[in-house]
Amino acid sequence: MTDHTESTSTTYAPPEEFAAHANVTAAEYERADEDRLGFWADKARSLLDWETDFTETLDWTNPPFARWFSDGRLNVAANCLDRHVEAGNGDRIAIHFEGEPGDSRGITYAELTAEVKKAANALISLGVSQGDRVAIYMPMIPETVIAMLACARLGAPHSVVFGGFSSDALHSRILDAEARVVITADGGFRRGKPSSLKPAVDAAIEKGGTPVEHVVVVERTGQDVEWFDDRDVAWADLMGEQPDEHTAEAFEAENPLYVLYTSGTTGKPKGILHTSGGYLTQATYSVFATFDLKPEKDVFWCTADVGWVTGHTFIVYGPLSAGATQVIYEGTPDTPDTGRWWDIVQKYGVTILYTAPTAIRTCMKWGDEIPGQYDLSSLRLLGTVGEPINPEAWTWYRSVIGKDRCPVVDTWWQTETGAHMIAPMPGAMATKPGSSQRPLPGISVKVVDDEGNPLKNDEPGLLVIDEPWPAMLRGVYGDPERYKDTYWSRFEGIYFAGDGAKYDEDGDIWFLGRVDDVMNVSGHRLSTTEIESSLVAHDIVAEAAVVGAADATSGQAVVAFAILRGGVERTDDMEETLRAHVGSDIGPIAKPKRVHIVDELPKTRSGKIVRRLLKDLAEDKGVGDSSTLADASVMDVISKQVQGS
Ligand code: PRX
């Protein structure tokens, strides 16, 4: 665990004007505390349109399998689209799309609704219906949102695979979800050039065993792609034939909405399953509460990729259900130059910006004069997510980007939690650099010790969620045992999040990083075991250990230690070969920053690798306590080899 916390008594009260008009005030906590389930039932009814109202808020008779609002019926896509058009807001911009090369498109709610209806009809023409899984492997373009909502409209769960993942990763995810249809693009624009996607889909299908019958291909970059007539169909051709009328059917609240794969402590990614009514309630509430969204006025921008949960909840479902106008940007923050983000804020008058600490630290490195060249006066709220934020980066964000006017909300949540869980309500309290502060109204969490006993001020412990919540995952796709074991077995009936945390003297929560073998690199979750398996699969590697070492920009960096197979001669290019191997096996984000070739790994008498010692070494902290090792001298040998490499 890394302790990013610093004692600080500085807090920042919201501007008076902000507090006076805030969507959430202190009274909301009292209301939720008095009747938690009643609070969520009210939110579900006031924030969403139900075709059939529910009679039971929560069914927790078979824990950990929760059912929220289960006899209610609704259509998620109609809640994100049709209802806004019916309410007279069809002309409101839903998406300001900014392509990396500089092309842009404004799409109104009426237009987006028509496109999603056409796409739903297109999927029907391919035989997709309720319950079928559709894989989506796309760049950050409006068609990605349209494809996801078309699936939601049909009650067909999507499985979005991040475009930076390799064909192998895509293959295993298509297999696990048994997707018969894949929606992709020729490629997208990144760092000033087209990067390709379709070839990875072809390679994934070629690996065999998938049930894929149709691949729908959006043309974005115009690159040449291989075409398989019996399987591939162009998005434009398919959409061109479809009527823009489609009546959304209401599904039960527990109808699966999507599966999203995330790294766990074992090599195999978990398909996190989210359902409809509870997820959409809490996603929509998060947008109104934490981001204080005023749909008629605000311009919201979440910089995440749609391939991660932040993109699912805060590009697609939350903002659209809330009727927001938002920006979607395709590319990287430094293309064509490091002012690109601030240019976008200025161009669209962004009022609420949501990004990750890594991005904030990178912008800090680029220098204050870059954002200083742009008019950022439209901003009124700043958010962060994905990893602990150090107080220095938080304070920089508030002063240089927010000009000391904008509250900063540090939002803690996970793929599994679906929506915000711990974050300050910006109009109801003073914010504090580096702390996520309080659970949202209606959410109950604790910091406990190894035995589950509640902890007090400044005692580091484990974060648990001790009451079910509407957007909670409903399971690990196809693996109920793994769901129980991973999240609910450490403490009986209580959700174990895998994060270290503590309270400060004000009762505010500080996060201390993961307590398991999950790393967090630039706000992206990676499993040490998954990268170790990839390294060992290379024919020069006999054994490998991977750690997440503290890194000033990316939070953590992947550092690997590998033992060569017998008879393999060590060469200078080996480190690069192994880095590239992991990059193509899993994806560029998983590429180790360093691979140290060593002769030994530190192991206990029972043969377990002691990663803690390797982490100390990778962080230049010297050799820590090696008394639990079978052979204590091993660390000196490794340390010399690391210094020499
Ligand atoms: O360790 C926590 C960290 O990210 C993990 C969840 O990762 P993922 O499922 O990929 O979702 C990321 C976006 C929601 C958590 O277990 N994390 C996320 N937000 C924060 C955080 N750590 C500290 N502070 C945060 N605000």
XYZ file of C-alpha atoms and ligand atoms in Angstrom:
671
model
C 0.000 0.000 0.000
C 1.262 3.462 -0.836
C 0.367 6.213 1.554
C -0.335 9.273 -0.565
C -1.908 11.104 2.311
C -0.458 14.193 3.814
C -1.814 15.847 6.857
C -3.533 18.957 5.684
C -6.100 21.080 7.355
C -6.872 23.097 4.218
C -10.399 22.740 2.966
C -12.203 24.776 0.342
C -15.802 25.821 0.833
C -17.883 25.991 -2.351
C -18.501 29.457 -3.813
C -21.687 30.906 -2.285
C -23.442 31.009 -5.608
C -22.624 27.329 -6.212
C -23.906 26.247 -2.796
C -27.079 28.315 -3.163
C -28.095 26.459 -6.317
C -26.618 23.043 -5.575
C -28.641 19.954 -6.497
C -27.645 18.254 -3.248
C -27.605 19.923 0.154
C -26.840 18.533 3.614
C -30.533 17.644 4.068
C -30.178 14.893 1.464
C -27.861 12.911 3.774
C -30.424 13.116 6.566
C -33.218 11.979 4.289
C -31.156 9.001 3.067
C -30.057 8.065 6.590
C -33.658 8.002 7.829
C -34.832 5.563 5.147
C -32.132 4.331 2.805
C -34.344 2.139 0.645
C -37.086 4.751 0.515
C -34.467 7.245 -0.639
C -33.388 5.007 -3.546
C -36.989 4.206 -4.466
C -37.679 7.956 -4.688
C -34.577 8.463 -6.831
C -35.502 5.609 -9.166
C -38.970 7.097 -9.664
C -37.962 10.731 -9.942
C -34.896 10.265 -12.151
C -36.192 7.593 -14.544
C -39.271 6.800 -16.601
C -40.740 3.383 -15.791
C -43.215 1.657 -18.047
C -44.311 -0.409 -15.034
C -43.648 0.873 -11.532
C -41.924 -1.470 -9.049
C -43.447 -2.614 -5.775
C -40.267 -3.859 -4.081
C -37.119 -1.730 -3.849
C -34.558 -4.366 -2.829
C -34.708 -8.122 -2.665
C -31.712 -9.272 -0.574
C -33.111 -12.631 0.438
C -30.416 -14.514 -1.422
C -27.195 -12.580 -0.749
C -24.898 -11.756 -2.471
C -27.378 -11.886 -5.372
C -29.291 -8.611 -5.130
C -32.387 -7.622 -7.077
C -33.337 -3.942 -7.194
C -36.729 -2.637 -8.344
C -37.195 -6.120 -9.789
C -40.846 -6.073 -10.792
C -40.484 -2.663 -12.452
C -40.026 -2.459 -16.217
C -38.172 0.152 -18.245
C -36.089 0.610 -21.362
C -32.642 2.044 -20.661
C -32.137 3.539 -24.134
C -35.568 5.189 -24.110
C -34.596 6.767 -20.787
C -31.391 8.095 -22.369
C -33.076 9.334 -25.558
C -36.779 9.221 -26.385
C -37.983 10.755 -23.148
C -35.843 13.867 -23.689
C -37.239 14.275 -27.195
C -40.792 13.737 -25.918
C -40.183 16.379 -23.244
C -39.404 18.917 -25.967
C -35.611 18.793 -25.723
C -34.968 17.114 -29.072
C -33.015 20.139 -30.322
C -30.602 20.084 -27.398
C -27.080 18.940 -28.340
C -26.421 15.527 -26.827
C -22.899 15.127 -28.209
C -20.332 17.635 -29.394
C -17.969 15.252 -31.143
C -14.403 16.427 -31.658
C -12.290 14.170 -33.870
C -8.572 14.203 -33.339
C -7.824 15.561 -36.850
C -10.117 18.516 -36.069
C -13.379 17.351 -37.666
C -16.411 17.968 -35.475
C -20.110 17.099 -35.349
C -22.940 18.339 -33.150
C -25.618 15.682 -32.591
C -28.949 16.626 -31.034
C -31.049 14.353 -28.853
C -33.539 14.002 -31.737
C -30.765 12.986 -34.144
C -29.145 10.609 -31.682
C -32.523 8.991 -30.989
C -33.145 8.483 -34.713
C -29.669 6.992 -35.202
C -30.091 4.598 -32.290
C -33.480 3.486 -33.618
C -31.888 2.776 -36.997
C -29.031 0.905 -35.358
C -31.503 -1.139 -33.299
C -33.306 -2.069 -36.515
C -29.941 -2.914 -38.077
C -29.094 -5.268 -35.209
C -32.532 -6.884 -35.487
C -31.791 -7.510 -39.181
C -28.708 -9.440 -38.049
C -30.827 -11.559 -35.746
C -29.961 -9.831 -32.456
C -32.640 -9.962 -29.773
C -33.010 -9.721 -25.995
C -30.248 -11.546 -24.145
C -27.822 -11.866 -27.104
C -24.341 -10.533 -26.404
C -22.745 -8.058 -28.807
C -19.010 -7.260 -28.688
C -18.009 -3.657 -29.415
C -14.378 -2.813 -30.295
C -14.350 0.811 -31.313
C -12.556 4.148 -31.234
C -14.028 7.165 -29.422
C -16.613 8.189 -32.015
C -20.391 8.773 -31.808
C -21.110 5.430 -33.522
C -19.738 3.690 -30.418
C -22.372 5.360 -28.238
C -25.023 4.645 -30.873
C -24.045 0.963 -30.986
C -24.131 0.621 -27.179
C -27.534 2.291 -26.915
C -28.912 0.188 -29.782
C -27.956 -2.928 -27.811
C -29.535 -1.488 -24.664
C -32.686 -0.701 -26.622
C -33.017 -4.368 -27.599
C -32.126 -5.694 -24.147
C -29.028 -7.293 -25.701
C -26.050 -6.876 -23.342
C -22.968 -5.347 -24.910
C -19.400 -6.219 -24.096
C -17.223 -3.248 -24.976
C -13.564 -4.184 -25.320
C -11.115 -1.268 -24.986
C -9.630 -0.488 -28.429
C -6.116 -0.628 -26.943
C -6.445 -4.328 -26.144
C -4.820 -6.930 -28.376
C -6.513 -9.505 -30.610
C -5.794 -12.145 -27.942
C -7.583 -10.152 -25.269
C -10.462 -9.529 -27.681
C -10.606 -13.220 -28.569
C -10.905 -14.372 -24.963
C -13.593 -11.773 -24.248
C -15.630 -12.732 -27.345
C -15.375 -16.382 -26.308
C -16.319 -15.780 -22.681
C -19.394 -13.719 -23.606
C -20.237 -15.913 -26.640
C -20.861 -12.877 -28.830
C -22.313 -13.607 -32.278
C -21.974 -10.029 -33.510
C -18.946 -7.723 -33.294
C -19.192 -4.000 -34.027
C -15.881 -2.372 -34.915
C -14.311 0.318 -37.117
C -11.507 0.338 -39.633
C -9.622 2.337 -37.020
C -9.512 5.640 -35.182
C -7.196 8.636 -35.042
C -4.605 8.692 -32.296
C -1.428 10.775 -31.978
C -1.924 12.331 -35.388
C -2.302 9.126 -37.362
C -4.838 6.407 -38.045
C -4.522 3.396 -35.784
C -6.249 0.213 -36.863
C -8.899 -1.929 -35.175
C -10.449 -4.218 -37.812
C -7.286 -6.335 -38.295
C -7.390 -7.264 -34.588
C -11.004 -8.405 -34.971
C -10.011 -10.519 -37.994
C -7.108 -12.010 -36.033
C -9.320 -12.710 -33.007
C -11.871 -14.563 -35.106
C -9.130 -16.429 -36.947
C -7.928 -17.841 -33.639
C -11.065 -19.937 -33.806
C -13.806 -21.155 -31.552
C -15.859 -17.952 -31.546
C -19.547 -17.969 -32.465
C -19.154 -14.702 -34.449
C -21.479 -14.569 -37.473
C -21.398 -10.860 -38.312
C -18.791 -8.118 -38.092
C -20.189 -4.617 -38.596
C -17.505 -2.134 -39.658
C -17.772 1.639 -39.255
C -15.598 3.591 -41.663
C -13.694 6.192 -39.675
C -10.173 6.473 -41.104
C -10.653 5.124 -44.632
C -7.759 2.686 -44.193
C -7.694 -0.404 -46.397
C -9.068 -3.370 -44.527
C -9.425 -6.996 -45.474
C -13.030 -7.879 -46.202
C -14.806 -11.192 -45.672
C -18.051 -11.072 -47.669
C -19.772 -13.864 -45.799
C -19.249 -12.107 -42.465
C -18.416 -8.410 -42.781
C -20.935 -5.667 -43.380
C -20.337 -1.919 -43.620
C -22.142 0.109 -40.922
C -23.170 2.758 -43.480
C -24.736 0.156 -45.817
C -26.533 -1.581 -42.994
C -27.810 1.662 -41.454
C -28.781 3.098 -44.851
C -31.454 0.459 -45.275
C -33.087 0.953 -41.886
C -36.143 2.975 -40.897
C -35.620 5.462 -38.060
C -38.703 4.277 -36.247
C -38.448 1.688 -33.537
C -40.626 1.268 -30.482
C -38.593 0.457 -27.404
C -39.821 -2.532 -25.453
C -39.714 -2.277 -21.677
C -37.632 -4.970 -19.965
C -37.530 -6.007 -16.360
C -35.254 -3.914 -14.161
C -32.843 -6.809 -13.708
C -32.402 -7.382 -17.447
C -28.636 -7.511 -18.128
C -27.376 -4.240 -19.628
C -23.710 -5.024 -20.159
C -20.709 -7.135 -19.357
C -17.404 -5.317 -18.886
C -14.187 -7.227 -18.334
C -11.794 -6.076 -15.663
C -8.587 -7.416 -14.179
C -8.718 -9.424 -11.015
C -6.108 -11.131 -8.926
C -5.926 -14.162 -11.213
C -4.847 -14.267 -14.844
C -8.356 -14.493 -16.258
C -10.273 -11.187 -16.538
C -13.706 -11.119 -14.933
C -16.822 -10.214 -16.886
C -18.563 -7.772 -14.538
C -22.305 -7.931 -15.093
C -24.520 -4.863 -14.730
C -28.287 -4.767 -15.069
C -30.747 -2.032 -15.961
C -32.946 -0.241 -13.398
C -30.598 -0.024 -10.402
C -27.553 0.804 -12.514
C -29.303 3.582 -14.402
C -30.759 5.030 -11.202
C -27.374 5.398 -9.511
C -25.565 6.453 -12.710
C -28.105 9.235 -13.238
C -28.031 10.204 -9.572
C -24.220 10.435 -9.637
C -24.391 12.901 -12.521
C -26.918 15.121 -10.744
C -25.408 14.795 -7.272
C -21.606 14.671 -7.589
C -21.449 16.736 -10.757
C -24.364 19.015 -9.824
C -25.496 18.819 -13.449
C -27.960 21.400 -14.758
C -28.906 19.846 -18.113
C -30.132 23.098 -19.681
C -26.892 24.943 -18.969
C -23.956 22.634 -18.477
C -21.499 21.194 -20.955
C -20.058 18.036 -19.466
C -16.820 16.398 -20.554
C -15.517 13.079 -19.301
C -12.133 12.359 -20.878
C -12.194 8.586 -20.249
C -12.290 6.016 -23.026
C -15.636 4.356 -23.517
C -13.861 0.998 -23.172
C -13.614 1.483 -19.385
C -16.401 1.712 -16.851
C -15.939 5.473 -16.524
C -16.851 5.764 -20.200
C -19.865 3.492 -19.788
C -21.307 5.382 -16.835
C -20.100 8.930 -17.535
C -20.127 9.155 -21.325
C -23.046 6.927 -22.211
C -25.594 6.089 -19.538
C -25.308 8.756 -16.819
C -25.075 11.966 -18.871
C -27.558 10.884 -21.538
C -30.110 9.675 -19.003
C -29.677 13.050 -17.264
C -30.269 14.880 -20.565
C -26.812 16.473 -20.560
C -24.897 18.091 -23.382
C -21.467 16.542 -23.497
C -18.177 16.538 -25.375
C -16.654 13.376 -26.801
C -13.047 13.690 -27.940
C -11.425 10.997 -30.013
C -7.715 11.448 -29.475
C -4.823 12.199 -27.158
C -4.300 15.385 -25.099
C -1.042 16.257 -26.874
C -2.252 16.173 -30.494
C -1.514 18.377 -32.322
C -0.044 20.021 -29.187
C -0.318 19.941 -25.409
C -2.997 22.649 -25.428
C -5.586 20.430 -27.135
C -7.742 19.730 -24.068
C -7.869 23.376 -23.065
C -8.697 24.330 -26.632
C -11.668 21.935 -26.432
C -12.807 23.392 -23.089
C -12.686 26.877 -24.629
C -14.318 25.856 -27.932
C -17.356 24.152 -26.379
C -17.577 26.149 -23.157
C -17.116 23.030 -21.012
C -18.489 23.620 -17.510
C -17.789 20.252 -15.837
C -14.557 18.378 -16.509
C -13.944 14.808 -15.320
C -10.520 13.220 -15.723
C -7.863 11.055 -14.051
C -5.014 12.042 -11.692
C -2.444 10.741 -14.197
C -3.700 13.187 -16.807
C -3.609 16.009 -14.253
C -0.017 15.171 -13.281
C 0.962 15.019 -16.963
C -0.536 18.463 -17.578
C 1.306 19.750 -14.497
C 4.533 18.498 -16.047
C 3.795 20.282 -19.309
C 3.580 23.571 -17.394
C 1.050 26.172 -16.271
C 1.623 28.321 -19.338
C -0.117 25.778 -21.609
C -3.618 26.021 -20.028
C -2.786 29.687 -19.357
C -3.158 30.412 -23.079
C -6.846 29.462 -23.129
C -10.071 30.856 -21.734
C -11.172 28.326 -19.124
C -13.703 30.611 -17.456
C -16.654 28.387 -18.447
C -15.518 25.698 -15.967
C -17.452 25.483 -12.703
C -16.706 21.968 -11.388
C -13.757 19.597 -11.700
C -13.762 15.857 -11.056
C -11.174 13.138 -10.780
C -11.314 9.337 -10.779
C -9.352 6.140 -11.133
C -6.550 6.313 -8.567
C -5.632 8.174 -5.430
C -4.884 11.826 -6.193
C -1.968 13.377 -4.359
C -2.847 16.701 -2.661
C -0.309 18.532 -4.827
C -2.000 17.487 -8.085
C -5.439 18.190 -6.576
C -4.365 21.693 -5.583
C -2.806 22.359 -8.985
C -6.026 21.234 -10.699
C -8.081 23.539 -8.493
C -5.888 26.589 -8.907
C -4.457 26.386 -12.442
C -7.427 24.801 -14.239
C -10.233 25.833 -11.884
C -8.776 29.320 -11.140
C -9.605 28.752 -7.458
C -13.315 28.967 -8.283
C -14.288 25.372 -9.007
C -14.911 22.682 -6.400
C -12.854 19.534 -7.074
C -14.616 16.211 -6.485
C -12.418 13.153 -6.026
C -14.742 10.267 -6.877
C -14.015 6.744 -5.681
C -15.795 3.832 -7.345
C -15.038 0.714 -9.364
C -16.143 -1.251 -12.416
C -17.994 -3.406 -9.897
C -19.809 -0.553 -8.159
C -21.124 0.830 -11.458
C -21.432 4.436 -10.289
C -20.069 6.887 -7.702
C -19.784 5.546 -4.139
C -17.539 7.950 -2.246
C -17.182 11.601 -3.228
C -17.903 14.998 -1.719
C -21.224 16.594 -2.637
C -19.758 19.824 -4.009
C -22.445 22.238 -2.819
C -22.926 20.646 0.590
C -19.411 20.587 2.028
C -15.934 22.009 1.820
C -13.634 19.866 -0.316
C -10.270 18.587 0.868
C -7.194 17.946 -1.328
C -6.453 14.227 -1.636
C -9.554 12.861 0.084
C -12.697 11.327 -1.443
C -14.392 12.306 1.825
C -17.891 10.804 2.277
C -20.077 8.056 0.860
C -22.863 9.431 -1.328
C -26.284 9.785 0.323
C -27.818 6.291 0.383
C -24.436 4.504 0.325
C -22.936 2.791 3.364
C -19.219 1.981 3.699
C -16.739 1.298 6.509
C -13.007 1.065 7.041
C -12.249 -2.139 8.957
C -9.271 -4.190 10.129
C -8.434 -7.726 8.974
C -11.084 -9.155 11.294
C -13.773 -6.757 10.112
C -13.697 -4.491 13.184
C -14.417 -0.831 12.417
C -11.337 1.402 12.623
C -10.913 4.914 13.924
C -8.924 7.948 12.837
C -5.708 7.425 10.951
C -5.650 3.647 11.331
C -5.101 2.166 7.870
C -7.502 -0.644 7.038
C -9.726 -2.093 4.350
C -12.653 -0.431 2.625
C -15.879 -2.445 2.720
C -19.394 -1.683 1.520
C -21.769 -2.975 4.147
C -25.139 -2.421 2.466
C -26.156 -3.361 -1.092
C -26.422 -0.448 -3.549
C -28.506 -0.030 -6.720
C -25.661 -0.042 -9.297
C -23.792 -2.962 -7.725
C -22.518 -5.676 -10.023
C -24.938 -8.588 -10.197
C -22.237 -11.154 -10.750
C -19.207 -12.315 -12.699
C -20.498 -13.393 -16.086
C -20.980 -17.151 -16.121
C -19.176 -17.669 -12.806
C -21.301 -17.214 -9.651
C -18.666 -18.900 -7.482
C -16.007 -16.413 -8.510
C -18.424 -13.596 -7.693
C -18.937 -14.939 -4.181
C -15.278 -15.791 -3.587
C -13.809 -12.543 -4.847
C -16.103 -10.030 -3.232
C -18.178 -11.608 -0.480
C -16.080 -14.273 1.208
C -13.572 -12.152 3.121
C -16.280 -10.753 5.409
C -19.657 -12.496 5.627
C -22.364 -10.600 3.721
C -20.144 -7.549 3.190
C -18.539 -6.405 -0.068
C -14.738 -6.308 -0.004
C -13.466 -3.684 -2.444
C -9.748 -4.568 -2.471
C -8.686 -1.035 -1.481
C -6.810 0.177 1.551
C -8.315 3.254 3.223
C -8.405 5.274 6.420
C -10.476 7.976 8.095
C -8.936 11.272 9.142
C -9.911 13.209 12.259
C -12.868 14.796 10.421
C -14.227 11.380 9.427
C -13.152 11.898 5.811
C -11.963 8.890 3.821
C -8.505 8.692 2.230
C -7.591 5.916 -0.186
C -4.277 4.148 0.169
C -4.145 1.998 -2.994
C -4.966 -1.651 -3.662
C -4.272 -4.308 -1.078
C -4.286 -7.186 -3.572
C -2.348 -8.130 -6.708
C -4.151 -5.557 -8.796
C -2.046 -2.647 -10.075
C -3.314 0.758 -11.061
C -1.375 2.287 -13.938
C -2.650 5.669 -15.144
C -6.009 4.824 -13.581
C -6.186 1.521 -15.494
C -6.512 -1.717 -13.657
C -3.982 -4.411 -14.464
C -3.423 -7.775 -12.876
C 0.117 -8.778 -11.861
C -0.783 -12.419 -12.534
C -2.048 -11.717 -16.029
C 1.238 -10.027 -17.000
C 3.269 -12.765 -15.315
C 1.370 -15.402 -17.327
C 2.079 -13.452 -20.494
C 5.827 -13.287 -19.731
C 6.027 -16.968 -18.864
C 4.277 -17.808 -22.137
C 7.320 -16.397 -23.985
C 9.731 -19.206 -24.801
C 12.781 -17.567 -23.211
C 11.156 -17.069 -19.791
C 11.048 -19.708 -17.079
C 9.539 -17.671 -14.247
C 8.356 -14.117 -13.761
C 7.148 -11.766 -11.041
C 5.469 -8.433 -11.651
C 4.943 -5.523 -9.278
C 3.336 -2.098 -9.462
C 6.055 0.354 -8.423
C 5.200 3.903 -7.352
C 5.567 6.314 -10.273
C 5.335 10.090 -10.102
C 3.170 10.411 -13.228
C 1.228 7.201 -13.753
C 0.627 6.422 -10.056
C 2.115 2.977 -10.522
C 4.327 1.498 -13.236
C 4.599 -2.152 -14.218
C 8.031 -3.541 -13.300
C 8.812 -7.164 -14.144
C 11.487 -9.588 -12.987
C 12.124 -12.591 -15.204
C 14.266 -15.707 -14.910
C 15.442 -17.112 -18.249
C 14.960 -20.715 -19.230
C 17.953 -23.019 -18.937
C 20.318 -22.731 -21.891
C 19.023 -19.305 -22.990
C 21.889 -16.811 -23.318
C 21.260 -13.331 -22.022
C 21.302 -10.606 -24.708
C 20.929 -6.822 -24.652
C 17.665 -6.737 -26.576
C 15.868 -9.173 -24.291
C 14.214 -6.544 -22.133
C 12.763 -4.845 -25.207
C 11.639 -8.200 -26.669
C 9.735 -9.056 -23.505
C 8.184 -5.609 -23.195
C 6.985 -5.820 -26.786
C 5.698 -9.337 -26.197
C 3.455 -8.231 -23.317
C 2.348 -5.206 -25.353
C 1.139 -7.370 -28.213
C -0.182 -10.136 -25.967
C -2.363 -7.976 -23.706
C -2.155 -4.420 -25.029
C 0.217 -1.441 -24.915
C -1.032 -0.329 -21.471
C 0.253 -3.570 -19.948
C 3.807 -3.147 -21.312
C 6.246 -3.233 -18.378
C 8.245 -0.055 -17.892
C 11.230 -2.256 -16.998
C 11.946 -5.973 -17.278
C 14.861 -7.021 -15.086
C 16.472 -10.320 -16.025
C 17.451 -12.025 -12.781
C 18.693 -15.443 -11.653
C 16.402 -15.837 -8.668
C 13.094 -14.625 -7.260
C 12.480 -14.098 -3.537
C 10.329 -16.949 -2.250
C 9.011 -18.127 1.075
C 9.659 -21.672 2.269
C 6.343 -22.692 0.763
C 7.441 -21.287 -2.614
C 5.301 -18.146 -2.671
C 6.924 -15.157 -4.381
C 7.312 -12.208 -1.980
C 6.410 -9.350 -4.307
C 6.690 -6.782 -1.523
C 10.494 -7.133 -1.569
C 10.615 -6.719 -5.343
C 8.399 -3.661 -5.080
C 10.801 -2.056 -2.567
C 13.648 -2.745 -4.951
C 11.762 -1.338 -7.926
C 11.028 1.785 -5.876
C 14.716 2.180 -4.934
C 13.937 1.596 -1.279
C 16.731 -0.926 -0.866
C 16.257 -4.456 0.414
C 13.467 -4.747 2.969
C 12.886 -7.362 5.657
C 13.749 -10.661 3.985
C 13.430 -12.884 7.062
C 10.454 -14.811 5.660
C 12.476 -15.976 2.658
C 13.679 -19.539 2.266
C 17.079 -18.075 1.398
C 17.644 -14.533 2.670
C 20.752 -13.974 0.533
C 18.674 -14.131 -2.653
C 17.678 -10.477 -2.343
C 21.299 -9.320 -2.410
C 21.872 -11.248 -5.619
C 18.731 -9.810 -7.222
C 19.555 -6.322 -6.006
C 23.012 -6.445 -7.640
C 21.530 -7.724 -10.885
C 18.896 -4.989 -10.914
C 21.502 -2.303 -10.301
C 23.632 -3.698 -13.083
C 20.803 -3.845 -15.626
O -8.191 1.096 -6.357
C -9.333 1.865 -6.650
C -9.018 2.792 -7.799
O -9.428 2.123 -8.972
C -10.011 0.863 -8.635
C -11.156 0.582 -9.568
O -10.652 0.471 -10.863
P -11.654 0.311 -12.081
O -12.609 -0.780 -11.789
O -10.824 0.179 -13.300
O -12.470 1.632 -12.115
C -11.807 2.852 -12.284
C -12.806 3.962 -12.469
C -13.963 3.943 -11.570
C -10.437 1.001 -7.210
O -10.551 -0.258 -6.578
N -9.735 4.061 -7.684
C -10.764 4.495 -8.435
N -11.103 5.760 -8.091
C -10.289 6.117 -7.085
C -9.420 5.037 -6.821
N -8.492 5.090 -5.839
C -8.430 6.217 -5.111
N -9.206 7.305 -5.308
C -10.148 7.296 -6.287
N -10.898 8.377 -6.484
